[in-house]
DNA sequence: CTATTTGTACTGACTGGTCAGTTTAGCTAG
DNA sequence: CTAGCTAAACTGACCAGTCAGTACAAATAG
């Protein structure tokens, strides 16, 4: 479901004309789904290519035909997941809501509400693709990693989206300038992953909104006078 | 350095009389140091027991003599690290400061300052033992993991320490009761790891205090009227 | 004070299994 | 027709765990 296939249509020698990957797209999606589930559960190093192929219902050769190596499969899996996450985050940025708690028809565009909607989207993503979140936290921060470059790029893309939202807040409200913008974005970024994963793993009884509220505390602490918190 | 050896003095059949683990303690410490470094860098699954033994300057058999299995070595490594971290966090809780930014001789015991000191200690720990932090985020959240039980226990111990500090703040200040205590603790806990690791991996130019300030934004957002933020 | 025993800590070669990646010949959907 | 895929066997490196044996210190015996 939700086929996306980012930027690499042809596996090896690319056909110069238009894209004809009719079967290929389906095969890749199946491989993404299967490897996402397995790798998220047991870790990249503890899952074999044979298992992934079996779970996807294709043969081992197909994996190597499409991706060339286990390492490359995982790299593209990371890109794939980030594309989905980015699309969701940006989707909310367009109208500031997209959540179930719309404040009203005319009250959109408030940066703090947009921020809240975005974090809500992040929580939903973590709930829907917990395996991706686990893969991310497992392999990000590994210093000489095979996916070092991949992570640097993808992390930058995601932080840019968050940075945009923080920027909007900083323009609309007086904020605590003594807090470094970068550290703040990192804290929010990390908190989304960790709170989302913790909810999934240790505290399934926690609601989505509780998690969002906890992360939003960061923003309320960043903004100087939060205009009397709905008391 | 800093020998600790938590709770298991004798490996198999314990000598009933006095403890003579003179060599053993040193060996275990060497194995902890070596495996911490290697596993933190490349991940538990990508490090071999032979490598660990070689790095520690002992033979492979010694690893199995002392720990019985690779899995058990890692479990004890996790306990070891958490003991160190807990000791640091609790050390600050006793007098509320212990950081380089003591406010004065009589002004200690303010819960928010204590919180800040504690987060500072956490940042120092992440900087000193980045490999432990990496191991933690890599293997925590793995659903059917070999160390599931270990993580549940250790996570509980650490969250209890944070919970204590949050509790003190909630007693001394008016706080936003709509934010669930558990989610808040989780967010702080996670933010410490992630911000500390990100600093180590991607942003070494960020200072310790910037990181602390970003995480403290959570607390300032949790407290309702932060008494006019030093403007 | 010597000799023997005992138990602990450690050694390192070896085993049996696992797994990434390759190869090849053939099938099938578009 | 051919790009995409299958099925199965194979290679070669790699690695967790084992085990028979060594080193040495303290206890016990002669």
Short mmCIF file of C-alpha atoms (C1' of nucleotides) in Angstrom, two decimals:
data_model
loop_
_atom_site.label_atom_id
_atom_site.label_comp_id
_atom_site.label_asym_id
_atom_site.label_seq_id
_atom_site.Cartn_x
_atom_site.Cartn_y
_atom_site.Cartn_z
CA UNK A 1 0.00 0.00 0.00
CA UNK A 2 1.00 3.58 -0.62
CA UNK A 3 3.57 2.97 -3.34
CA UNK A 4 6.17 5.65 -3.43
CA UNK A 5 9.47 4.56 -5.04
CA UNK A 6 11.55 7.68 -4.46
CA UNK A 7 14.15 8.42 -7.05
CA UNK A 8 15.67 5.23 -8.41
CA UNK A 9 13.43 3.68 -11.03
CA UNK A 10 15.82 1.33 -12.81
CA UNK A 11 17.93 -1.04 -10.76
CA UNK A 12 21.12 -1.36 -12.77
CA UNK A 13 21.28 -0.20 -16.36
CA UNK A 14 18.55 2.38 -16.52
CA UNK A 15 16.27 2.45 -19.51
CA UNK A 16 16.78 5.93 -20.88
CA UNK A 17 13.14 6.47 -21.82
CA UNK A 18 10.08 6.61 -19.60
CA UNK A 19 9.65 4.42 -16.53
CA UNK A 20 8.09 1.00 -17.04
CA UNK A 21 8.51 -0.56 -13.63
CA UNK A 22 5.12 -2.20 -13.47
CA UNK A 23 6.04 -5.38 -11.64
CA UNK A 24 9.19 -3.88 -10.15
CA UNK A 25 7.33 -1.33 -8.08
CA UNK A 26 5.19 -4.01 -6.51
CA UNK A 27 8.17 -6.23 -5.82
CA UNK A 28 10.10 -3.44 -4.19
CA UNK A 29 7.17 -2.46 -2.06
CA UNK A 30 6.80 -6.02 -0.87
CA UNK A 31 10.51 -6.10 -0.03
CA UNK A 32 10.26 -2.78 1.81
CA UNK A 33 7.32 -3.97 3.85
CA UNK A 34 8.93 -7.28 4.72
CA UNK A 35 12.34 -5.91 5.61
CA UNK A 36 10.84 -3.02 7.56
CA UNK A 37 8.96 -5.42 9.78
CA UNK A 38 11.80 -7.87 10.30
CA UNK A 39 14.59 -5.36 10.71
CA UNK A 40 12.56 -3.19 13.02
CA UNK A 41 11.98 -6.16 15.29
CA UNK A 42 15.34 -7.85 15.37
CA UNK A 43 17.80 -5.30 14.02
CA UNK A 44 19.53 -5.07 10.65
CA UNK A 45 22.35 -7.43 11.55
CA UNK A 46 20.07 -10.13 12.93
CA UNK A 47 17.89 -10.54 9.86
CA UNK A 48 19.04 -12.61 6.90
CA UNK A 49 18.41 -11.87 3.28
CA UNK A 50 16.79 -15.27 2.92
CA UNK A 51 14.27 -14.36 5.58
CA UNK A 52 13.44 -11.06 3.98
CA UNK A 53 12.95 -12.69 0.61
CA UNK A 54 10.75 -15.39 2.10
CA UNK A 55 8.64 -12.87 4.02
CA UNK A 56 8.19 -10.80 0.88
CA UNK A 57 7.26 -13.89 -1.11
CA UNK A 58 10.05 -13.45 -3.62
CA UNK A 59 13.26 -15.32 -4.21
CA UNK A 60 16.62 -14.34 -2.83
CA UNK A 61 17.88 -13.61 -6.31
CA UNK A 62 15.23 -10.94 -6.71
CA UNK A 63 16.60 -9.05 -3.74
CA UNK A 64 20.01 -8.92 -5.37
CA UNK A 65 18.52 -8.19 -8.76
CA UNK A 66 16.72 -5.14 -7.35
CA UNK A 67 19.08 -3.84 -4.74
CA UNK A 68 22.47 -5.36 -5.30
CA UNK A 69 23.23 -5.85 -1.62
CA UNK A 70 21.63 -6.08 1.77
CA UNK A 71 23.26 -2.80 2.70
CA UNK A 72 21.74 -0.98 -0.26
CA UNK A 73 18.32 -2.42 0.47
CA UNK A 74 18.48 -0.94 3.94
CA UNK A 75 19.73 2.41 2.67
CA UNK A 76 16.79 2.65 0.30
CA UNK A 77 14.48 1.50 3.05
CA UNK A 78 15.63 4.45 5.14
CA UNK A 79 15.03 6.86 2.28
CA UNK A 80 11.62 5.35 1.68
CA UNK A 81 10.56 5.82 5.28
CA UNK A 82 11.83 9.36 5.49
CA UNK A 83 9.91 10.25 2.35
CA UNK A 84 6.70 9.08 3.96
CA UNK A 85 7.41 10.89 7.22
CA UNK A 86 8.35 14.11 5.45
CA UNK A 87 5.21 14.02 3.37
CA UNK A 88 3.11 13.74 6.51
CA UNK A 89 4.88 16.53 8.35
CA UNK A 90 4.68 18.84 5.37
CA UNK A 91 1.05 17.91 4.84
CA UNK A 92 0.15 19.46 8.17
CA UNK A 93 2.28 22.52 7.57
CA UNK A 94 0.10 23.49 4.65
CA UNK A 95 -3.04 24.15 6.61
CA UNK A 96 -1.84 24.01 10.18
CA UNK A 97 -4.33 21.41 11.28
CA UNK A 98 -5.01 18.03 9.65
CA UNK A 99 -5.55 16.59 13.10
CA UNK A 100 -8.74 15.52 14.80
CA UNK A 101 -8.68 18.55 17.07
CA UNK A 102 -9.37 21.37 14.66
CA UNK A 103 -9.97 24.51 16.65
CA UNK A 104 -12.27 26.10 14.14
CA UNK A 105 -12.65 27.01 10.49
CA UNK A 106 -10.94 30.37 10.69
CA UNK A 107 -8.34 29.87 13.43
CA UNK A 108 -5.78 27.95 11.41
CA UNK A 109 -2.28 29.18 10.65
CA UNK A 110 -1.32 29.74 14.26
CA UNK A 111 2.32 28.57 14.42
CA UNK A 112 1.94 26.87 17.78
CA UNK A 113 -1.13 24.98 16.60
CA UNK A 114 0.71 24.06 13.44
CA UNK A 115 3.54 22.78 15.57
CA UNK A 116 1.15 20.74 17.64
CA UNK A 117 -0.45 19.28 14.54
CA UNK A 118 2.97 18.39 13.20
CA UNK A 119 3.99 16.60 16.36
CA UNK A 120 0.68 14.80 16.26
CA UNK A 121 1.49 13.64 12.75
CA UNK A 122 4.87 12.47 13.96
CA UNK A 123 3.20 10.46 16.72
CA UNK A 124 0.84 8.89 14.21
CA UNK A 125 3.76 7.98 12.01
CA UNK A 126 5.62 6.36 14.90
CA UNK A 127 2.50 4.39 15.74
CA UNK A 128 2.02 3.29 12.14
CA UNK A 129 5.64 2.53 11.31
CA UNK A 130 7.21 1.60 14.64
CA UNK A 131 9.71 -0.58 12.85
CA UNK A 132 11.05 2.37 10.94
CA UNK A 133 11.46 4.32 14.15
CA UNK A 134 13.30 1.43 15.74
CA UNK A 135 15.57 1.05 12.74
CA UNK A 136 16.32 4.75 12.85
CA UNK A 137 17.29 4.93 16.50
CA UNK A 138 19.21 1.68 16.23
CA UNK A 139 21.46 2.75 13.40
CA UNK A 140 21.60 6.53 13.54
CA UNK A 141 24.51 7.69 15.84
CA UNK A 142 26.66 4.72 14.86
CA UNK A 143 29.91 6.47 14.11
CA UNK A 144 31.55 4.60 11.25
CA UNK A 145 28.35 3.18 9.85
CA UNK A 146 27.61 1.89 6.37
CA UNK A 147 24.74 4.36 6.22
CA UNK A 148 26.56 7.33 7.69
CA UNK A 149 26.05 9.43 4.57
CA UNK A 150 22.45 8.38 4.19
CA UNK A 151 21.67 9.34 7.76
CA UNK A 152 23.37 12.70 7.49
CA UNK A 153 21.28 13.64 4.47
CA UNK A 154 17.99 12.33 5.80
CA UNK A 155 18.47 13.82 9.23
CA UNK A 156 19.12 17.17 7.60
CA UNK A 157 15.92 16.96 5.57
CA UNK A 158 13.81 16.17 8.61
CA UNK A 159 15.45 18.80 10.78
CA UNK A 160 14.80 21.36 8.07
CA UNK A 161 11.08 20.65 8.26
CA UNK A 162 11.08 21.02 12.03
CA UNK A 163 13.26 24.10 11.78
CA UNK A 164 10.70 25.70 9.51
CA UNK A 165 7.96 25.20 12.07
CA UNK A 166 10.12 26.48 14.92
CA UNK A 167 11.03 29.49 12.82
CA UNK A 168 7.38 30.33 12.36
CA UNK A 169 6.81 30.18 16.08
CA UNK A 170 9.85 32.34 16.74
CA UNK A 171 8.47 34.94 14.34
CA UNK A 172 5.00 35.03 15.85
CA UNK A 173 5.89 34.85 19.54
CA UNK A 174 8.57 36.25 21.81
CA UNK A 175 10.93 33.35 22.47
CA UNK A 176 13.79 32.60 24.77
CA UNK A 177 16.73 33.53 22.56
CA UNK A 178 19.19 32.02 25.01
CA UNK A 179 18.10 28.58 23.85
CA UNK A 180 20.02 27.54 20.73
CA UNK A 181 17.70 26.89 17.83
CA UNK A 182 19.62 23.80 16.74
CA UNK A 183 19.59 22.13 20.13
CA UNK A 184 15.90 22.83 20.44
CA UNK A 185 15.12 21.22 17.09
CA UNK A 186 17.24 18.24 18.02
CA UNK A 187 15.42 17.89 21.31
CA UNK A 188 12.03 17.95 19.61
CA UNK A 189 13.15 15.59 16.89
CA UNK A 190 14.55 13.13 19.37
CA UNK A 191 11.64 13.43 21.76
CA UNK A 192 9.23 12.51 18.96
CA UNK A 193 11.06 9.28 18.26
CA UNK A 194 11.63 8.34 21.87
CA UNK A 195 8.19 9.19 23.17
CA UNK A 196 6.59 7.47 20.21
CA UNK A 197 8.67 4.34 20.68
CA UNK A 198 8.25 4.27 24.43
CA UNK A 199 4.53 4.46 24.03
CA UNK A 200 4.64 1.55 21.63
CA UNK A 201 7.00 -0.58 23.70
CA UNK A 202 6.46 0.15 27.36
CA UNK A 203 3.34 2.27 27.78
CA UNK A 204 0.65 1.36 25.25
CA UNK A 205 -1.96 2.87 27.56
CA UNK A 206 -0.66 6.38 26.97
CA UNK A 207 -2.77 8.31 24.51
CA UNK A 208 -1.55 10.09 21.45
CA UNK A 209 -2.58 13.43 22.91
CA UNK A 210 -0.68 12.86 26.15
CA UNK A 211 2.44 12.23 24.14
CA UNK A 212 1.92 15.31 22.02
CA UNK A 213 1.33 17.42 25.10
CA UNK A 214 4.56 16.23 26.71
CA UNK A 215 6.57 17.14 23.64
CA UNK A 216 4.75 20.43 23.25
CA UNK A 217 6.01 21.33 26.72
CA UNK A 218 9.31 22.02 25.02
CA UNK A 219 7.69 24.64 22.82
CA UNK A 220 5.71 26.19 25.66
CA UNK A 221 8.97 26.49 27.57
CA UNK A 222 10.62 28.09 24.57
CA UNK A 223 7.94 30.70 24.11
CA UNK A 224 8.29 33.40 26.74
CA UNK A 225 4.71 34.42 27.55
CA UNK A 226 2.37 31.65 26.42
CA UNK A 227 -0.73 33.88 26.66
CA UNK A 228 -2.34 32.32 29.76
CA UNK A 229 -2.53 28.55 29.02
CA UNK A 230 -6.30 28.03 28.51
CA UNK A 231 -7.08 28.19 32.23
CA UNK B 1 39.43 2.68 36.35
CA UNK B 2 36.49 3.03 38.71
CA UNK B 3 35.98 -0.63 39.51
CA UNK B 4 32.42 -1.37 40.38
CA UNK B 5 31.41 -5.02 39.88
CA UNK B 6 27.74 -4.78 40.83
CA UNK B 7 26.30 -7.88 42.35
CA UNK B 8 27.94 -11.03 41.01
CA UNK B 9 31.30 -11.69 42.66
CA UNK B 10 31.81 -15.37 41.95
CA UNK B 11 31.21 -16.63 38.43
CA UNK B 12 30.17 -20.22 39.06
CA UNK B 13 30.69 -22.03 42.32
CA UNK B 14 31.27 -19.31 44.88
CA UNK B 15 33.90 -19.81 47.52
CA UNK B 16 31.90 -19.71 50.73
CA UNK B 17 34.53 -17.83 52.70
CA UNK B 18 35.96 -14.38 52.06
CA UNK B 19 36.13 -12.98 48.53
CA UNK B 20 39.41 -13.25 46.69
CA UNK B 21 38.41 -11.95 43.25
CA UNK B 22 41.52 -9.85 42.94
CA UNK B 23 42.31 -10.70 39.37
CA UNK B 24 38.72 -11.29 38.39
CA UNK B 25 37.61 -7.77 39.13
CA UNK B 26 40.36 -6.35 36.96
CA UNK B 27 39.58 -8.78 34.15
CA UNK B 28 35.91 -7.94 34.19
CA UNK B 29 36.62 -4.26 34.18
CA UNK B 30 38.90 -4.69 31.16
CA UNK B 31 36.19 -6.66 29.41
CA UNK B 32 33.58 -4.02 30.24
CA UNK B 33 35.78 -1.26 28.90
CA UNK B 34 36.65 -3.12 25.73
CA UNK B 35 33.15 -4.28 24.93
CA UNK B 36 31.65 -0.90 25.75
CA UNK B 37 33.88 0.77 23.20
CA UNK B 38 33.45 -1.82 20.47
CA UNK B 39 29.74 -2.43 20.89
CA UNK B 40 28.98 1.25 21.13
CA UNK B 41 30.68 1.85 17.83
CA UNK B 42 29.51 -1.04 15.74
CA UNK B 43 26.55 -2.51 17.59
CA UNK B 44 26.19 -5.65 19.64
CA UNK B 45 25.60 -7.93 16.69
CA UNK B 46 28.54 -6.63 14.68
CA UNK B 47 31.20 -7.24 17.30
CA UNK B 48 32.66 -10.68 17.84
CA UNK B 49 33.64 -12.19 21.14
CA UNK B 50 37.14 -12.70 19.73
CA UNK B 51 37.46 -8.97 19.10
CA UNK B 52 36.31 -8.10 22.58
CA UNK B 53 38.73 -10.56 24.12
CA UNK B 54 41.60 -9.26 22.02
CA UNK B 55 40.81 -5.64 22.85
CA UNK B 56 40.67 -6.48 26.55
CA UNK B 57 43.94 -8.36 26.31
CA UNK B 58 42.51 -11.67 27.48
CA UNK B 59 41.62 -14.85 25.68
CA UNK B 60 38.25 -15.79 24.36
CA UNK B 61 37.87 -18.51 26.96
CA UNK B 62 38.12 -15.92 29.71
CA UNK B 63 35.04 -14.17 28.41
CA UNK B 64 33.07 -17.38 28.65
CA UNK B 65 34.62 -18.24 31.99
CA UNK B 66 33.48 -14.91 33.43
CA UNK B 67 30.18 -14.32 31.71
CA UNK B 68 29.03 -17.57 30.20
CA UNK B 69 27.79 -16.02 26.99
CA UNK B 70 28.04 -12.95 24.84
CA UNK B 71 24.47 -12.13 25.72
CA UNK B 72 25.16 -12.21 29.45
CA UNK B 73 28.24 -10.05 29.03
CA UNK B 74 26.11 -7.41 27.39
CA UNK B 75 23.40 -7.68 30.01
CA UNK B 76 25.93 -7.07 32.77
CA UNK B 77 27.44 -4.27 30.73
CA UNK B 78 24.06 -2.56 30.68
CA UNK B 79 23.69 -2.93 34.44
CA UNK B 80 27.17 -1.63 34.96
CA UNK B 81 26.52 1.49 32.92
CA UNK B 82 23.20 2.21 34.56
CA UNK B 83 24.81 1.93 37.98
CA UNK B 84 27.29 4.62 37.02
CA UNK B 85 24.61 6.87 35.54
CA UNK B 86 22.32 6.45 38.51
CA UNK B 87 25.11 7.27 40.92
CA UNK B 88 25.77 10.51 39.07
CA UNK B 89 22.15 11.55 38.91
CA UNK B 90 21.61 10.79 42.57
CA UNK B 91 24.82 12.56 43.49
CA UNK B 92 23.36 15.84 42.28
CA UNK B 93 20.05 15.22 43.96
CA UNK B 94 21.69 15.27 47.36
CA UNK B 95 22.71 18.90 47.31
CA UNK B 96 20.99 20.21 44.23
CA UNK B 97 24.11 21.51 42.60
CA UNK B 98 27.36 19.58 41.98
CA UNK B 99 27.68 21.42 38.69
CA UNK B 100 30.08 24.19 37.75
CA UNK B 101 27.30 26.73 37.97
CA UNK B 102 26.55 26.84 41.67
CA UNK B 103 24.25 29.71 42.34
CA UNK B 104 25.46 30.35 45.85
CA UNK B 105 26.07 28.74 49.19
CA UNK B 106 22.58 29.15 50.55
CA UNK B 107 20.40 28.98 47.44
CA UNK B 108 20.57 25.22 46.90
CA UNK B 109 17.60 22.86 47.12
CA UNK B 110 15.55 24.70 44.53
CA UNK B 111 13.87 21.87 42.60
CA UNK B 112 14.29 23.53 39.21
CA UNK B 113 17.98 24.12 39.83
CA UNK B 114 18.32 20.57 41.05
CA UNK B 115 16.64 19.42 37.86
CA UNK B 116 19.02 21.50 35.80
CA UNK B 117 22.01 20.08 37.65
CA UNK B 118 20.74 16.59 37.07
CA UNK B 119 20.31 17.11 33.36
CA UNK B 120 23.79 18.56 33.30
CA UNK B 121 25.08 15.39 34.92
CA UNK B 122 23.24 13.35 32.32
CA UNK B 123 24.91 15.39 29.55
CA UNK B 124 28.31 14.81 31.12
CA UNK B 125 27.61 11.11 31.32
CA UNK B 126 26.60 10.97 27.65
CA UNK B 127 29.80 12.78 26.73
CA UNK B 128 31.92 10.47 28.85
CA UNK B 129 30.26 7.20 27.93
CA UNK B 130 28.85 7.80 24.45
CA UNK B 131 29.18 4.12 23.70
CA UNK B 132 26.83 3.25 26.50
CA UNK B 133 24.29 5.73 25.22
CA UNK B 134 24.54 4.26 21.74
CA UNK B 135 24.14 0.74 23.05
CA UNK B 136 21.10 1.82 24.99
CA UNK B 137 19.24 3.47 22.14
CA UNK B 138 20.24 0.68 19.78
CA UNK B 139 18.83 -2.15 21.84
CA UNK B 140 16.13 -0.61 23.99
CA UNK B 141 12.71 -0.73 22.18
CA UNK B 142 13.59 -4.01 20.44
CA UNK B 143 10.39 -5.92 21.13
CA UNK B 144 11.41 -9.55 21.61
CA UNK B 145 14.94 -8.81 22.70
CA UNK B 146 17.35 -10.96 24.67
CA UNK B 147 17.65 -8.09 27.13
CA UNK B 148 13.98 -7.25 27.36
CA UNK B 149 13.83 -7.94 31.08
CA UNK B 150 17.09 -6.16 31.76
CA UNK B 151 15.90 -3.06 29.98
CA UNK B 152 12.56 -3.02 31.73
CA UNK B 153 14.23 -3.08 35.13
CA UNK B 154 16.95 -0.57 34.34
CA UNK B 155 14.59 1.81 32.59
CA UNK B 156 12.36 1.72 35.65
CA UNK B 157 15.25 2.56 37.94
CA UNK B 158 16.31 5.54 35.87
CA UNK B 159 12.78 6.82 35.40
CA UNK B 160 12.28 6.63 39.15
CA UNK B 161 15.20 8.99 39.67
CA UNK B 162 13.83 11.44 37.14
CA UNK B 163 10.35 11.04 38.56
CA UNK B 164 11.66 12.03 41.97
CA UNK B 165 13.07 15.26 40.59
CA UNK B 166 9.90 16.06 38.66
CA UNK B 167 7.87 15.37 41.75
CA UNK B 168 9.89 17.92 43.71
CA UNK B 169 9.27 20.52 41.04
CA UNK B 170 5.56 19.74 40.99
CA UNK B 171 5.43 20.24 44.75
CA UNK B 172 7.25 23.55 44.73
CA UNK B 173 5.67 25.14 41.65
CA UNK B 174 2.26 25.25 40.03
CA UNK B 175 2.46 22.89 37.08
CA UNK B 176 0.35 22.03 34.08
CA UNK B 177 -1.60 19.06 35.41
CA UNK B 178 -2.96 18.28 31.97
CA UNK B 179 0.47 16.92 31.04
CA UNK B 180 0.82 13.31 32.11
CA UNK B 181 3.69 12.84 34.53
CA UNK B 182 4.82 9.63 32.86
CA UNK B 183 4.95 11.04 29.37
CA UNK B 184 6.87 14.03 30.66
CA UNK B 185 9.48 11.86 32.35
CA UNK B 186 9.81 9.78 29.22
CA UNK B 187 10.29 12.89 27.12
CA UNK B 188 13.03 14.19 29.40
CA UNK B 189 14.68 10.80 29.63
CA UNK B 190 14.68 10.37 25.87
CA UNK B 191 15.73 13.93 25.17
CA UNK B 192 18.80 13.49 27.36
CA UNK B 193 19.97 10.50 25.36
CA UNK B 194 19.17 11.93 21.98
CA UNK B 195 20.50 15.41 22.56
CA UNK B 196 23.64 14.02 24.14
CA UNK B 197 24.21 11.61 21.27
CA UNK B 198 23.43 14.15 18.59
CA UNK B 199 25.93 16.49 20.11
CA UNK B 200 28.54 13.77 20.05
CA UNK B 201 27.79 12.59 16.53
CA UNK B 202 26.57 15.49 14.46
CA UNK B 203 27.09 18.72 16.39
CA UNK B 204 30.26 18.64 18.47
CA UNK B 205 30.31 22.44 18.48
CA UNK B 206 27.23 22.60 20.67
CA UNK B 207 28.06 23.30 24.29
CA UNK B 208 26.95 21.33 27.28
CA UNK B 209 24.93 24.27 28.54
CA UNK B 210 23.10 24.75 25.26
CA UNK B 211 22.00 21.13 25.43
CA UNK B 212 20.90 21.45 29.03
CA UNK B 213 18.95 24.60 28.23
CA UNK B 214 17.11 22.91 25.37
CA UNK B 215 16.05 20.02 27.58
CA UNK B 216 15.14 22.35 30.41
CA UNK B 217 12.67 24.00 28.06
CA UNK B 218 10.48 20.97 28.75
CA UNK B 219 10.46 21.79 32.44
CA UNK B 220 9.86 25.48 31.89
CA UNK B 221 6.91 24.55 29.71
CA UNK B 222 5.60 22.24 32.41
CA UNK B 223 5.78 24.86 35.13
CA UNK B 224 2.88 27.29 34.75
CA UNK B 225 4.25 30.69 35.79
CA UNK B 226 8.05 30.51 35.74
CA UNK B 227 8.40 33.71 37.80
CA UNK B 228 9.37 36.04 34.94
CA UNK B 229 12.30 34.29 33.19
CA UNK B 230 15.25 36.41 34.33
CA UNK B 231 14.47 39.26 31.95
"C1'" DC C 1 60.38 -26.54 55.24
"C1'" DT C 2 59.31 -29.52 51.18
"C1'" DA C 3 55.69 -32.18 48.69
"C1'" DT C 4 51.07 -32.91 47.25
"C1'" DT C 5 46.56 -31.59 46.51
"C1'" DT C 6 42.93 -28.52 45.29
"C1'" DG C 7 40.51 -24.87 43.11
"C1'" DT C 8 40.47 -20.74 40.52
"C1'" DA C 9 41.58 -18.08 36.48
"C1'" DC C 10 42.82 -18.34 32.15
"C1'" DT C 11 44.33 -20.19 27.31
"C1'" DG C 12 43.71 -21.04 22.35
"C1'" DA C 13 42.87 -24.49 18.89
"C1'" DC C 14 38.87 -26.54 17.16
"C1'" DT C 15 33.89 -27.48 15.70
"C1'" DG C 16 29.61 -26.96 13.70
"C1'" DG C 17 26.69 -23.91 11.93
"C1'" DT C 18 25.27 -19.57 9.64
"C1'" DC C 19 24.92 -16.33 6.09
"C1'" DA C 20 26.06 -12.74 2.23
"C1'" DG C 21 26.61 -13.06 -2.17
"C1'" DT C 22 27.13 -15.86 -6.80
"C1'" DT C 23 25.84 -18.68 -10.50
"C1'" DT C 24 23.03 -20.93 -13.79
"C1'" DA C 25 19.27 -22.57 -16.33
"C1'" DG C 26 14.67 -21.84 -16.98
"C1'" DC C 27 9.98 -19.63 -16.44
"C1'" DT C 28 6.48 -15.73 -17.21
"C1'" DA C 29 4.16 -11.38 -17.64
"C1'" DG C 30 3.65 -7.38 -20.34
"C1'" DC D 1 10.91 -10.79 -27.21
"C1'" DT D 2 12.92 -9.44 -22.99
"C1'" DA D 3 13.11 -7.44 -18.48
"C1'" DG D 4 11.94 -9.25 -14.26
"C1'" DC D 5 11.80 -13.03 -11.70
"C1'" DT D 6 12.44 -18.13 -9.86
"C1'" DA D 7 14.65 -22.12 -7.77
"C1'" DA D 8 18.37 -24.36 -6.05
"C1'" DA D 9 22.91 -25.41 -5.38
"C1'" DC D 10 27.30 -23.60 -4.06
"C1'" DT D 11 31.33 -20.88 -2.01
"C1'" DG D 12 33.94 -18.88 1.35
"C1'" DA D 13 34.27 -16.17 5.18
"C1'" DC D 14 33.00 -15.67 9.64
"C1'" DC D 15 31.79 -16.65 14.41
"C1'" DA D 16 29.52 -18.41 19.03
"C1'" DG D 17 30.51 -21.63 21.99
"C1'" DT D 18 33.47 -25.84 23.68
"C1'" DC D 19 37.07 -28.27 25.88
"C1'" DA D 20 41.39 -30.24 27.16
"C1'" DG D 21 45.03 -28.35 29.11
"C1'" DT D 22 48.30 -24.69 31.56
"C1'" DA D 23 49.63 -21.45 35.44
"C1'" DC D 24 49.57 -20.36 39.91
"C1'" DA D 25 48.23 -19.59 44.62
"C1'" DA D 26 46.67 -21.25 48.94
"C1'" DA D 27 45.65 -25.12 51.82
"C1'" DT D 28 47.10 -29.50 53.66
"C1'" DA D 29 50.27 -33.31 54.56
"C1'" DG D 30 54.56 -35.46 55.65
#
